PDB file of C-alpha atoms and ligand atoms in Angstrom:
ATOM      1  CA  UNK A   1     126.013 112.837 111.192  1.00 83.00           C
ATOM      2  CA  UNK A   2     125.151 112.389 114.810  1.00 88.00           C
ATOM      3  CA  UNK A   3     128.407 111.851 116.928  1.00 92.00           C
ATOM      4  CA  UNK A   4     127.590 109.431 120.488  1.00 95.00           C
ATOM      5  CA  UNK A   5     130.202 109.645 123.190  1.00 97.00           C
ATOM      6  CA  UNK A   6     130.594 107.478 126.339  1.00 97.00           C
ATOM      7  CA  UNK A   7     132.752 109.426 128.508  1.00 98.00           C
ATOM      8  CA  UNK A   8     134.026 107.229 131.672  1.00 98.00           C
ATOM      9  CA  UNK A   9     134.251 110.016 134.272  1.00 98.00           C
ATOM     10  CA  UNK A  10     137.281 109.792 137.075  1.00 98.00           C
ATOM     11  CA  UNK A  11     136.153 107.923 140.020  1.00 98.00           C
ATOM     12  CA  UNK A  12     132.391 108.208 138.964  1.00 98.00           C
ATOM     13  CA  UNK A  13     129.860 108.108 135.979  1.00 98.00           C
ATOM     14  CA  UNK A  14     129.217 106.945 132.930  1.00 98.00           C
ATOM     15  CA  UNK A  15     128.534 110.132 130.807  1.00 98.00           C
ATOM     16  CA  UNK A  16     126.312 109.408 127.666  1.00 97.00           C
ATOM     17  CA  UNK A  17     126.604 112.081 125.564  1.00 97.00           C
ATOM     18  CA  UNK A  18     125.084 113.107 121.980  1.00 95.00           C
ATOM     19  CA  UNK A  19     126.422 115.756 119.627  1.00 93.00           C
ATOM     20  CA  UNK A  20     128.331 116.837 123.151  1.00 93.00           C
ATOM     21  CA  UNK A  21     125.647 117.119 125.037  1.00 97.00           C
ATOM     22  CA  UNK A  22     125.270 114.982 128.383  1.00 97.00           C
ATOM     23  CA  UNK A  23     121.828 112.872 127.485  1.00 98.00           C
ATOM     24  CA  UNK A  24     122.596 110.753 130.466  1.00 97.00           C
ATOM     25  CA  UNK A  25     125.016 109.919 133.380  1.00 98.00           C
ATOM     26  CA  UNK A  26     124.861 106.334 134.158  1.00 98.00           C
ATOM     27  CA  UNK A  27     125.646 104.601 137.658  1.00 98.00           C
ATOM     28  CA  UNK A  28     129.261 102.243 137.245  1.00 97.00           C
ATOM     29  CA  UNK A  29     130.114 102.118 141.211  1.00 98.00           C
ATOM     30  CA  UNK A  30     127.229  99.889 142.123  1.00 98.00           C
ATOM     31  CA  UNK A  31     125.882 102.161 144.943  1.00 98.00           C
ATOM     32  CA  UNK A  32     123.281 104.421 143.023  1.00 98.00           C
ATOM     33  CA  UNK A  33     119.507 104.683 144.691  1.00 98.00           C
ATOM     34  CA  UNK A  34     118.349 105.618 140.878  1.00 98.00           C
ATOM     35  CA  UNK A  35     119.726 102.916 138.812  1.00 98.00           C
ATOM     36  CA  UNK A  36     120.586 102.693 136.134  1.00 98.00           C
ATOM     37  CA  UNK A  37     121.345 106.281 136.553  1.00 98.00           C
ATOM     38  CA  UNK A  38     123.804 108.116 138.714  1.00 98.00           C
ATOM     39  CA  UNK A  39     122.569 109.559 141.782  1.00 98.00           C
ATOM     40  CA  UNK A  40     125.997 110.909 143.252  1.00 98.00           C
ATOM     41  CA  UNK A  41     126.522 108.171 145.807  1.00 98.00           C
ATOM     42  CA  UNK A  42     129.861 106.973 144.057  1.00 98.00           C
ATOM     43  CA  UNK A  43     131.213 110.791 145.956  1.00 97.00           C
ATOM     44  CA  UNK A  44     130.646 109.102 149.488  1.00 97.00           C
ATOM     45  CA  UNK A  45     131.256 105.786 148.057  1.00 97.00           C
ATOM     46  CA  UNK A  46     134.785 105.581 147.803  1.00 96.00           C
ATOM     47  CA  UNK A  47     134.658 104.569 144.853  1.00 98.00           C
ATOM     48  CA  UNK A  48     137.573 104.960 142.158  1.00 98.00           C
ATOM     49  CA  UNK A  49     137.819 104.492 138.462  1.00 98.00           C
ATOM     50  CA  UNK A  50     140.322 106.012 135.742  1.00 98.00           C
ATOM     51  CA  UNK A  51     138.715 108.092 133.049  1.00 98.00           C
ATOM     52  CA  UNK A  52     138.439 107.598 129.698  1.00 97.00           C
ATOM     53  CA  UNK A  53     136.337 108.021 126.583  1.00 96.00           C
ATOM     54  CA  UNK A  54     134.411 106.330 123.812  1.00 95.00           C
ATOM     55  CA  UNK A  55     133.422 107.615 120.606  1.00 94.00           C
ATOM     56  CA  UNK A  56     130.770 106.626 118.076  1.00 90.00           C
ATOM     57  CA  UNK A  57     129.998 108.079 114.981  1.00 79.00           C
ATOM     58  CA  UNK A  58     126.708 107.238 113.166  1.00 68.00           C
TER      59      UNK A  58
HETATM   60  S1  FES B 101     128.474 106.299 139.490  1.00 56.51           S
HETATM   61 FE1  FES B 101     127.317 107.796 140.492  1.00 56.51          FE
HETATM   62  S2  FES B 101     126.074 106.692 141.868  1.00 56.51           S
HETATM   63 FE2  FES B 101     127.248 105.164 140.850  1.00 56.51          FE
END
């Protein structure tokens, strides 16, 4: 059984993660140049966002 975690990284990314392995880190500030994908600008963005996590199992 696979096991699919969205991990909601403090003040940036969405982490997409399979069998807890980072598959992708996607953009939630808005400012990314590689969307839908993080490409670091949240770090000069100011932006801010608790963590938290999400788990699926399949
Ligand atoms: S979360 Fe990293 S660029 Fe938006």
């Amino acid at each position: 059984m696979e096991k699919i975690e969205f991990e909601f990284a403090k003040d940036g990314p969405i982490l997409v993660k399979k069998d807890g392995k980072v598959e992708y880190a996607l953009c939630r500030c808005g400012h990314s140049t590689k969307k839908p994908f993080c490409s670091g600008a949240h770090m000069s963005s100011g932006f801010k966002a608790d963590s938290s996590s999400l788990e699926i199992k399949g």
